Each structure stands twice: as C-alpha cells, then as structure tokens.
Short mmCIF file of N, CA and C in Angstrom, two decimals:
data_model
loop_
_atom_site.label_atom_id
_atom_site.label_comp_id
_atom_site.label_asym_id
_atom_site.label_seq_id
_atom_site.Cartn_x
_atom_site.Cartn_y
_atom_site.Cartn_z
N UNK A 15 -42.14 -9.92 18.25
CA UNK A 15 -42.48 -9.52 19.60
C UNK A 15 -43.50 -10.51 20.14
N UNK A 16 -43.20 -11.06 21.31
CA UNK A 16 -44.11 -12.07 21.86
C UNK A 16 -45.17 -11.43 22.76
N UNK A 17 -46.07 -12.26 23.24
CA UNK A 17 -47.19 -11.80 24.05
C UNK A 17 -46.77 -11.14 25.35
N UNK A 18 -45.70 -11.63 25.98
CA UNK A 18 -45.22 -11.08 27.25
C UNK A 18 -44.70 -9.66 27.04
N UNK A 19 -43.98 -9.43 25.96
CA UNK A 19 -43.48 -8.09 25.67
C UNK A 19 -44.62 -7.11 25.45
N UNK A 20 -45.62 -7.54 24.69
CA UNK A 20 -46.79 -6.68 24.45
C UNK A 20 -47.53 -6.40 25.75
N UNK A 21 -47.66 -7.40 26.57
CA UNK A 21 -48.34 -7.24 27.86
C UNK A 21 -47.58 -6.24 28.74
N UNK A 22 -46.27 -6.37 28.78
CA UNK A 22 -45.44 -5.44 29.56
C UNK A 22 -45.60 -4.02 29.03
N UNK A 23 -45.56 -3.86 27.72
CA UNK A 23 -45.72 -2.53 27.11
C UNK A 23 -47.07 -1.90 27.48
N UNK A 24 -48.13 -2.68 27.41
CA UNK A 24 -49.46 -2.16 27.75
C UNK A 24 -49.53 -1.74 29.21
N UNK A 25 -48.95 -2.53 30.10
CA UNK A 25 -48.97 -2.19 31.52
C UNK A 25 -48.13 -0.95 31.82
N UNK A 26 -46.97 -0.84 31.20
CA UNK A 26 -46.11 0.33 31.40
C UNK A 26 -46.78 1.58 30.82
N UNK A 27 -47.43 1.43 29.69
CA UNK A 27 -48.10 2.58 29.09
C UNK A 27 -49.21 3.09 30.00
N UNK A 28 -49.90 2.18 30.67
CA UNK A 28 -50.98 2.55 31.57
C UNK A 28 -50.44 3.19 32.85
N UNK A 29 -49.30 2.67 33.37
CA UNK A 29 -48.72 3.17 34.60
C UNK A 29 -47.20 3.02 34.54
N UNK A 30 -46.52 4.07 34.15
CA UNK A 30 -45.06 4.00 33.99
C UNK A 30 -44.33 3.86 35.32
N UNK A 31 -45.01 4.09 36.43
CA UNK A 31 -44.38 3.98 37.74
C UNK A 31 -44.54 2.60 38.36
N UNK A 32 -45.12 1.67 37.64
CA UNK A 32 -45.32 0.33 38.18
C UNK A 32 -43.96 -0.28 38.51
N UNK A 33 -43.88 -0.92 39.65
CA UNK A 33 -42.59 -1.49 40.07
C UNK A 33 -42.29 -2.75 39.24
N UNK A 34 -41.00 -3.05 39.13
CA UNK A 34 -40.60 -4.26 38.41
C UNK A 34 -41.19 -5.50 39.06
N UNK A 35 -41.27 -5.50 40.39
CA UNK A 35 -41.80 -6.64 41.13
C UNK A 35 -43.27 -6.86 40.79
N UNK A 36 -44.06 -5.80 40.81
CA UNK A 36 -45.49 -5.90 40.49
C UNK A 36 -45.68 -6.31 39.04
N UNK A 37 -44.91 -5.71 38.15
CA UNK A 37 -44.99 -6.02 36.74
C UNK A 37 -44.67 -7.50 36.49
N UNK A 38 -43.63 -8.00 37.13
CA UNK A 38 -43.23 -9.40 36.97
C UNK A 38 -44.35 -10.34 37.42
N UNK A 39 -45.00 -10.01 38.53
CA UNK A 39 -46.11 -10.85 39.02
C UNK A 39 -47.28 -10.83 38.03
N UNK A 40 -47.56 -9.66 37.48
CA UNK A 40 -48.71 -9.52 36.59
C UNK A 40 -48.52 -10.27 35.27
N UNK A 41 -47.27 -10.41 34.81
CA UNK A 41 -47.02 -11.10 33.54
C UNK A 41 -46.46 -12.50 33.75
N UNK A 42 -46.36 -12.90 35.01
CA UNK A 42 -45.91 -14.26 35.36
C UNK A 42 -44.50 -14.54 34.85
N UNK A 43 -43.58 -13.61 35.18
CA UNK A 43 -42.15 -13.77 34.87
C UNK A 43 -41.36 -13.45 36.12
N UNK A 44 -40.09 -13.78 36.11
CA UNK A 44 -39.23 -13.37 37.22
C UNK A 44 -38.93 -11.89 37.07
N UNK A 45 -38.47 -11.29 38.16
CA UNK A 45 -38.12 -9.87 38.13
C UNK A 45 -36.97 -9.65 37.14
N UNK A 46 -36.00 -10.54 37.15
CA UNK A 46 -34.85 -10.43 36.25
C UNK A 46 -35.29 -10.53 34.78
N UNK A 47 -36.18 -11.47 34.46
CA UNK A 47 -36.68 -11.60 33.08
C UNK A 47 -37.43 -10.34 32.67
N UNK A 48 -38.21 -9.81 33.58
CA UNK A 48 -38.99 -8.59 33.30
C UNK A 48 -38.05 -7.41 33.04
N UNK A 49 -37.03 -7.25 33.88
CA UNK A 49 -36.06 -6.16 33.69
C UNK A 49 -35.30 -6.31 32.38
N UNK A 50 -34.96 -7.55 32.03
CA UNK A 50 -34.26 -7.79 30.76
C UNK A 50 -35.12 -7.40 29.56
N UNK A 51 -36.40 -7.73 29.62
CA UNK A 51 -37.32 -7.37 28.53
C UNK A 51 -37.43 -5.85 28.42
N UNK A 52 -37.59 -5.17 29.55
CA UNK A 52 -37.71 -3.71 29.53
C UNK A 52 -36.43 -3.08 28.98
N UNK A 53 -35.28 -3.55 29.42
CA UNK A 53 -33.99 -3.04 28.93
C UNK A 53 -33.87 -3.23 27.42
N UNK A 54 -34.26 -4.42 26.94
CA UNK A 54 -34.19 -4.70 25.50
C UNK A 54 -35.12 -3.78 24.72
N UNK A 55 -36.33 -3.53 25.24
CA UNK A 55 -37.29 -2.65 24.57
C UNK A 55 -36.78 -1.21 24.57
N UNK A 56 -36.09 -0.81 25.62
CA UNK A 56 -35.48 0.53 25.65
C UNK A 56 -34.34 0.62 24.64
N UNK A 57 -33.50 -0.42 24.60
CA UNK A 57 -32.37 -0.42 23.66
C UNK A 57 -32.84 -0.40 22.21
N UNK A 58 -33.97 -1.06 21.93
CA UNK A 58 -34.52 -1.10 20.57
C UNK A 58 -35.33 0.15 20.24
N UNK A 59 -35.40 1.08 21.18
CA UNK A 59 -36.16 2.33 21.01
C UNK A 59 -37.66 2.08 20.82
N UNK A 60 -38.16 0.96 21.38
CA UNK A 60 -39.60 0.74 21.42
C UNK A 60 -40.17 1.57 22.56
N UNK A 61 -39.50 1.53 23.72
CA UNK A 61 -39.84 2.42 24.83
C UNK A 61 -38.94 3.63 24.67
N UNK A 62 -39.55 4.79 24.40
CA UNK A 62 -38.78 6.01 24.13
C UNK A 62 -38.61 6.89 25.36
N UNK A 63 -39.44 6.70 26.36
CA UNK A 63 -39.35 7.52 27.56
C UNK A 63 -40.53 7.24 28.48
N UNK A 64 -40.48 7.84 29.63
CA UNK A 64 -41.54 7.70 30.62
C UNK A 64 -41.98 9.10 31.02
N UNK A 65 -43.28 9.33 31.10
CA UNK A 65 -43.74 10.68 31.42
C UNK A 65 -44.92 10.65 32.38
N UNK A 66 -45.12 11.78 33.03
CA UNK A 66 -46.24 11.97 33.94
C UNK A 66 -47.22 12.94 33.30
N UNK A 67 -48.50 12.77 33.57
CA UNK A 67 -49.52 13.70 33.12
C UNK A 67 -49.79 14.63 34.30
N UNK A 68 -49.54 15.93 34.13
CA UNK A 68 -49.63 16.90 35.21
C UNK A 68 -50.68 17.94 34.86
N UNK A 69 -51.52 18.28 35.83
CA UNK A 69 -52.51 19.34 35.64
C UNK A 69 -51.86 20.66 36.05
N UNK A 70 -51.24 21.32 35.08
CA UNK A 70 -50.49 22.56 35.34
C UNK A 70 -51.40 23.71 35.73
N UNK A 71 -52.70 23.61 35.49
CA UNK A 71 -53.61 24.70 35.88
C UNK A 71 -53.69 24.83 37.40
N UNK A 72 -53.29 23.81 38.13
CA UNK A 72 -53.32 23.87 39.60
C UNK A 72 -52.07 24.54 40.16
N UNK A 73 -51.10 24.84 39.30
CA UNK A 73 -49.89 25.54 39.69
C UNK A 73 -49.91 26.87 38.94
N UNK A 74 -50.47 27.90 39.53
CA UNK A 74 -50.73 29.17 38.85
C UNK A 74 -49.52 29.78 38.18
N UNK A 75 -48.36 29.77 38.83
CA UNK A 75 -47.21 30.44 38.26
C UNK A 75 -46.57 29.70 37.09
N UNK A 76 -47.08 28.51 36.75
CA UNK A 76 -46.48 27.76 35.65
C UNK A 76 -47.41 27.58 34.46
N UNK A 77 -48.53 28.27 34.45
CA UNK A 77 -49.46 28.10 33.33
C UNK A 77 -48.84 28.56 32.02
N UNK A 78 -49.15 27.82 30.97
CA UNK A 78 -48.67 28.16 29.64
C UNK A 78 -49.84 28.23 28.68
N UNK A 79 -49.57 28.74 27.50
CA UNK A 79 -50.55 28.78 26.43
C UNK A 79 -50.19 27.66 25.46
N UNK A 80 -51.17 26.82 25.15
CA UNK A 80 -50.95 25.74 24.19
C UNK A 80 -51.74 26.04 22.93
N UNK A 81 -51.09 25.86 21.79
CA UNK A 81 -51.75 26.10 20.51
C UNK A 81 -51.54 24.91 19.60
N UNK A 82 -52.56 24.60 18.82
CA UNK A 82 -52.47 23.59 17.78
C UNK A 82 -52.50 24.33 16.45
N UNK A 83 -51.48 24.10 15.66
CA UNK A 83 -51.34 24.85 14.42
C UNK A 83 -51.43 23.88 13.25
N UNK A 84 -52.40 24.11 12.38
CA UNK A 84 -52.52 23.34 11.14
C UNK A 84 -51.61 24.01 10.11
N UNK A 85 -50.78 23.21 9.46
CA UNK A 85 -49.80 23.77 8.53
C UNK A 85 -49.94 23.10 7.17
N UNK A 86 -50.06 23.90 6.13
CA UNK A 86 -50.07 23.43 4.74
C UNK A 86 -48.67 23.65 4.20
N UNK A 87 -48.04 22.59 3.69
CA UNK A 87 -46.67 22.70 3.20
C UNK A 87 -46.54 22.11 1.81
N UNK A 88 -45.45 22.47 1.15
CA UNK A 88 -45.09 21.87 -0.13
C UNK A 88 -44.04 20.80 0.18
N UNK A 89 -44.36 19.53 -0.09
CA UNK A 89 -43.36 18.49 0.17
C UNK A 89 -42.19 18.61 -0.80
N UNK A 90 -41.01 18.19 -0.36
CA UNK A 90 -39.82 18.27 -1.21
C UNK A 90 -39.60 16.95 -1.92
N UNK A 91 -39.15 17.05 -3.14
CA UNK A 91 -38.86 15.87 -3.96
C UNK A 91 -37.83 14.98 -3.26
N UNK A 92 -38.14 13.72 -3.17
CA UNK A 92 -37.21 12.75 -2.60
C UNK A 92 -37.34 12.54 -1.11
N UNK A 93 -37.81 13.56 -0.38
CA UNK A 93 -37.94 13.42 1.08
C UNK A 93 -39.35 13.66 1.57
N UNK A 94 -40.23 14.09 0.68
CA UNK A 94 -41.62 14.31 1.06
C UNK A 94 -41.76 15.36 2.15
N UNK A 95 -42.50 15.01 3.20
CA UNK A 95 -42.77 15.93 4.30
C UNK A 95 -41.69 15.85 5.39
N UNK A 96 -40.85 14.83 5.33
CA UNK A 96 -39.90 14.58 6.42
C UNK A 96 -38.93 15.74 6.65
N UNK A 97 -38.44 16.35 5.60
CA UNK A 97 -37.46 17.43 5.73
C UNK A 97 -38.05 18.64 6.46
N UNK A 98 -39.22 19.08 6.03
CA UNK A 98 -39.84 20.25 6.67
C UNK A 98 -40.30 19.88 8.09
N UNK A 99 -40.76 18.65 8.28
CA UNK A 99 -41.16 18.22 9.62
C UNK A 99 -39.97 18.27 10.58
N UNK A 100 -38.82 17.82 10.12
CA UNK A 100 -37.63 17.84 10.97
C UNK A 100 -37.24 19.28 11.32
N UNK A 101 -37.33 20.17 10.38
CA UNK A 101 -37.01 21.58 10.66
C UNK A 101 -37.97 22.15 11.71
N UNK A 102 -39.24 21.75 11.64
CA UNK A 102 -40.23 22.27 12.59
C UNK A 102 -40.04 21.65 13.98
N UNK A 103 -39.85 20.33 14.07
CA UNK A 103 -39.79 19.73 15.41
C UNK A 103 -38.52 20.07 16.16
N UNK A 104 -37.55 20.66 15.50
CA UNK A 104 -36.32 21.10 16.18
C UNK A 104 -36.51 22.37 17.01
N UNK A 105 -37.57 23.14 16.75
CA UNK A 105 -37.85 24.33 17.55
C UNK A 105 -38.22 23.90 18.97
N UNK A 106 -37.66 24.54 19.99
CA UNK A 106 -37.94 24.12 21.37
C UNK A 106 -39.40 24.31 21.80
N UNK A 107 -40.13 25.20 21.15
CA UNK A 107 -41.53 25.43 21.50
C UNK A 107 -42.43 24.27 21.09
N UNK A 108 -41.98 23.46 20.13
CA UNK A 108 -42.81 22.38 19.58
C UNK A 108 -42.86 21.21 20.55
N UNK A 109 -44.07 20.88 20.99
CA UNK A 109 -44.29 19.75 21.91
C UNK A 109 -44.64 18.48 21.15
N UNK A 110 -45.30 18.62 20.00
CA UNK A 110 -45.70 17.45 19.20
C UNK A 110 -45.86 17.89 17.75
N UNK A 111 -45.68 16.94 16.85
CA UNK A 111 -45.82 17.22 15.42
C UNK A 111 -46.32 15.96 14.74
N UNK A 112 -47.36 16.10 13.94
CA UNK A 112 -47.99 14.95 13.29
C UNK A 112 -48.21 15.22 11.80
N UNK A 113 -48.00 14.22 10.97
CA UNK A 113 -48.40 14.28 9.56
C UNK A 113 -49.86 13.88 9.52
N UNK A 114 -50.68 14.67 8.86
CA UNK A 114 -52.13 14.48 8.89
C UNK A 114 -52.70 14.26 7.48
N UNK A 115 -53.85 13.65 7.44
CA UNK A 115 -54.61 13.61 6.20
C UNK A 115 -55.65 14.73 6.29
N UNK A 116 -56.16 15.16 5.15
CA UNK A 116 -57.18 16.20 5.17
C UNK A 116 -56.70 17.50 4.56
N UNK A 117 -57.28 18.61 5.00
CA UNK A 117 -57.02 19.92 4.41
C UNK A 117 -55.60 20.42 4.70
N UNK A 118 -55.02 20.01 5.82
CA UNK A 118 -53.68 20.45 6.17
C UNK A 118 -52.74 19.26 6.25
N UNK A 119 -51.47 19.50 6.07
CA UNK A 119 -50.48 18.42 6.02
C UNK A 119 -49.90 18.07 7.39
N UNK A 120 -49.61 19.10 8.18
CA UNK A 120 -48.98 18.88 9.48
C UNK A 120 -49.82 19.51 10.58
N UNK A 121 -49.79 18.89 11.74
CA UNK A 121 -50.41 19.45 12.93
C UNK A 121 -49.31 19.63 13.96
N UNK A 122 -49.10 20.87 14.38
CA UNK A 122 -48.02 21.22 15.29
C UNK A 122 -48.63 21.66 16.61
N UNK A 123 -48.18 21.09 17.71
CA UNK A 123 -48.62 21.51 19.04
C UNK A 123 -47.45 22.25 19.67
N UNK A 124 -47.70 23.50 20.08
CA UNK A 124 -46.63 24.28 20.71
C UNK A 124 -47.10 24.85 22.04
N UNK A 125 -46.13 25.20 22.87
CA UNK A 125 -46.42 25.86 24.14
C UNK A 125 -45.61 27.14 24.23
N UNK A 126 -46.23 28.15 24.81
CA UNK A 126 -45.56 29.42 25.06
C UNK A 126 -46.06 30.01 26.36
N UNK A 127 -45.40 31.05 26.82
CA UNK A 127 -45.81 31.67 28.08
C UNK A 127 -47.04 32.57 27.88
N UNK A 128 -47.15 33.15 26.68
CA UNK A 128 -48.27 34.05 26.38
C UNK A 128 -48.76 33.80 24.95
N UNK A 129 -49.92 34.36 24.65
CA UNK A 129 -50.43 34.25 23.28
C UNK A 129 -49.52 35.00 22.32
N UNK A 130 -48.92 36.09 22.78
CA UNK A 130 -48.01 36.85 21.93
C UNK A 130 -46.77 36.02 21.59
N UNK A 131 -46.29 35.22 22.53
CA UNK A 131 -45.14 34.37 22.26
C UNK A 131 -45.47 33.33 21.20
N UNK A 132 -46.68 32.77 21.29
CA UNK A 132 -47.13 31.80 20.28
C UNK A 132 -47.26 32.50 18.93
N UNK A 133 -47.84 33.68 18.93
CA UNK A 133 -48.00 34.45 17.68
C UNK A 133 -46.64 34.75 17.04
N UNK A 134 -45.66 35.12 17.87
CA UNK A 134 -44.32 35.39 17.34
C UNK A 134 -43.71 34.12 16.74
N UNK A 135 -43.93 32.97 17.40
CA UNK A 135 -43.41 31.71 16.85
C UNK A 135 -43.98 31.47 15.46
N UNK A 136 -45.29 31.66 15.32
CA UNK A 136 -45.94 31.42 14.02
C UNK A 136 -45.45 32.41 12.98
N UNK A 137 -45.40 33.68 13.33
CA UNK A 137 -45.05 34.69 12.32
C UNK A 137 -43.56 34.77 12.02
N UNK A 138 -42.70 34.52 13.01
CA UNK A 138 -41.27 34.70 12.80
C UNK A 138 -40.52 33.41 12.51
N UNK A 139 -41.01 32.29 12.98
CA UNK A 139 -40.28 31.03 12.79
C UNK A 139 -40.99 30.08 11.82
N UNK A 140 -42.25 29.79 12.10
CA UNK A 140 -42.95 28.76 11.32
C UNK A 140 -43.31 29.23 9.91
N UNK A 141 -43.98 30.34 9.81
CA UNK A 141 -44.46 30.78 8.49
C UNK A 141 -43.33 31.27 7.59
N UNK A 142 -42.15 31.51 8.12
CA UNK A 142 -41.03 31.95 7.28
C UNK A 142 -40.28 30.79 6.62
N UNK A 143 -40.60 29.56 6.99
CA UNK A 143 -39.96 28.41 6.35
C UNK A 143 -40.40 28.32 4.89
N UNK A 144 -39.46 27.99 4.00
CA UNK A 144 -39.73 27.97 2.56
C UNK A 144 -40.91 27.10 2.17
N UNK A 145 -41.03 25.94 2.76
CA UNK A 145 -42.07 24.98 2.36
C UNK A 145 -43.45 25.29 2.91
N UNK A 146 -43.55 26.18 3.89
CA UNK A 146 -44.83 26.47 4.54
C UNK A 146 -45.66 27.41 3.66
N UNK A 147 -46.84 26.93 3.29
CA UNK A 147 -47.74 27.72 2.45
C UNK A 147 -48.74 28.51 3.28
N UNK A 148 -49.30 27.88 4.34
CA UNK A 148 -50.27 28.57 5.18
C UNK A 148 -50.36 27.89 6.55
N UNK A 149 -50.87 28.66 7.52
CA UNK A 149 -51.07 28.12 8.86
C UNK A 149 -52.43 28.56 9.39
N UNK A 150 -52.98 27.75 10.27
CA UNK A 150 -54.19 28.10 11.01
C UNK A 150 -53.92 27.73 12.47
N UNK A 151 -54.05 28.72 13.35
CA UNK A 151 -53.71 28.51 14.76
C UNK A 151 -54.96 28.40 15.60
N UNK A 152 -55.00 27.38 16.45
CA UNK A 152 -56.11 27.15 17.38
C UNK A 152 -55.53 27.18 18.79
N UNK A 153 -56.08 28.01 19.67
CA UNK A 153 -55.59 28.08 21.03
C UNK A 153 -56.42 27.15 21.93
N UNK A 154 -55.73 26.40 22.77
CA UNK A 154 -56.39 25.49 23.69
C UNK A 154 -56.96 26.33 24.84
N UNK A 155 -58.26 26.17 25.09
CA UNK A 155 -58.91 26.95 26.14
C UNK A 155 -58.99 26.17 27.46
N UNK A 156 -59.26 24.87 27.36
CA UNK A 156 -59.39 24.03 28.55
C UNK A 156 -59.06 22.60 28.18
N UNK A 157 -58.39 21.91 29.07
CA UNK A 157 -58.03 20.51 28.83
C UNK A 157 -58.99 19.63 29.61
N UNK A 158 -59.70 18.75 28.90
CA UNK A 158 -60.63 17.83 29.54
C UNK A 158 -60.02 16.44 29.72
N UNK A 159 -59.25 16.00 28.74
CA UNK A 159 -58.65 14.68 28.79
C UNK A 159 -57.36 14.71 27.98
N UNK A 160 -56.31 14.05 28.53
CA UNK A 160 -55.01 14.01 27.84
C UNK A 160 -54.36 12.67 28.14
N UNK A 161 -53.89 12.00 27.10
CA UNK A 161 -53.25 10.68 27.25
C UNK A 161 -54.09 9.72 28.09
N UNK A 162 -55.40 9.77 27.90
CA UNK A 162 -56.30 8.85 28.59
C UNK A 162 -56.65 9.26 30.01
N UNK A 163 -56.11 10.38 30.49
CA UNK A 163 -56.38 10.84 31.84
C UNK A 163 -57.38 11.99 31.78
N UNK A 164 -58.47 11.86 32.54
CA UNK A 164 -59.51 12.89 32.59
C UNK A 164 -59.09 13.95 33.60
N UNK A 165 -59.14 15.22 33.18
CA UNK A 165 -58.83 16.35 34.05
C UNK A 165 -60.13 16.82 34.65
N UNK A 166 -60.34 16.53 35.90
CA UNK A 166 -61.56 16.92 36.58
C UNK A 166 -61.22 17.23 38.02
N UNK A 167 -61.79 18.31 38.54
CA UNK A 167 -61.51 18.64 39.94
C UNK A 167 -62.49 17.95 40.87
N UNK A 168 -63.43 17.18 40.32
CA UNK A 168 -64.36 16.41 41.13
C UNK A 168 -65.49 17.21 41.74
N UNK A 169 -65.55 18.51 41.45
CA UNK A 169 -66.62 19.33 42.01
C UNK A 169 -67.89 19.18 41.17
N UNK A 170 -69.01 19.18 41.87
CA UNK A 170 -70.30 19.09 41.18
C UNK A 170 -70.69 20.46 40.67
N UNK A 171 -71.54 20.47 39.66
CA UNK A 171 -72.08 21.71 39.12
C UNK A 171 -73.16 22.19 40.07
N UNK A 172 -72.96 23.36 40.68
CA UNK A 172 -73.90 23.87 41.68
C UNK A 172 -74.89 24.89 41.11
N UNK A 173 -74.94 24.98 39.79
CA UNK A 173 -75.89 25.91 39.18
C UNK A 173 -77.31 25.38 39.32
N UNK A 174 -78.25 26.26 39.40
CA UNK A 174 -79.64 25.87 39.53
C UNK A 174 -80.18 25.48 38.15
N UNK A 175 -80.86 24.33 38.09
CA UNK A 175 -81.43 23.88 36.84
C UNK A 175 -82.72 24.64 36.58
N UNK A 176 -82.83 25.23 35.42
CA UNK A 176 -84.04 25.99 35.04
C UNK A 176 -84.64 25.32 33.84
N UNK A 177 -85.91 24.97 33.95
CA UNK A 177 -86.61 24.33 32.83
C UNK A 177 -87.86 25.14 32.51
N UNK A 178 -88.29 25.17 31.26
CA UNK A 178 -89.47 25.95 30.88
C UNK A 178 -90.74 25.29 31.34
#
C-alpha cells in the first residue's frame, strides 16, 4: 500500500462524505485515479463501509439501550475463540464484538429497546451458548464521545459555583 492510498483512507475515515473532487485535490491525483483507488480498496475489503455518527438522544422516539457485556468463554480446540465469536456476532442485537485481553475474553456491544430486552438477550441467547462461562453486563448511561466525535449540546453549565 502506497502513501496515496493511506492518505485517502485517513481522509475518508475522518469524513466519509468528502467528494471525490475534493479528495483528489487533497492527495494531488486526478478524480479518475482517486476513484480507481477507492474502488480497489473497496474490492479488497479494506474499506468495509461508510457510516454516520448520529446523536440518537435528540430523537426521542428512537432511543435505545446500549450494553457492553464482558464474556468469559472456553475456546474450542483448533478454532480458539473464532467459533464462539461467530455464533455471537450473528445475533442481530450485537453491534460490535471484540476479543480482549484481561479478565474476560470477549466484549460484546448490544442494543435493545429496553433494559428487559437486553436482559433477555443475555439470559436466553448469550449465556445459553455452550462455550460461555460467565457474563458481566454494563449499561451505557451517557455517550460523551464515539468514533472521535464529541457529543455535546454546547450548553454551558449554569449551576452556581459554591466554594468553602
């Protein structure tokens, strides 16, 4: 991978809506060369998709409950953690799944409409898998930053400062 490809990837990662024309100017290539590089990176599965970061708390009827679940599993001979990870990430509730170092093996991020829906996922789907030994569920209370984007409404703190 050459420097131009890396530069294009960094710019797209920062702003996936950047136009091909602007991108071409920024990396000093023609528009056609830039489009060819992007197409090749998509074909090679280097670029897997494009997404927007949305503050769903501003849309009341669409709020969800997000939970991070630490999972301790028994790896399977020959496939390690990959087999159980694949079984977990196939559930539609799972938004992200990571192999971790430390006390737990996997970190699962899920979304549900209610805390009860998340609880049912853990008790009926996740913890019933053969390889799962234990789980610890953490509920997200507030999002401050996600994918490098700070979630702030820009309002100042209007509380009165009290000092002794």
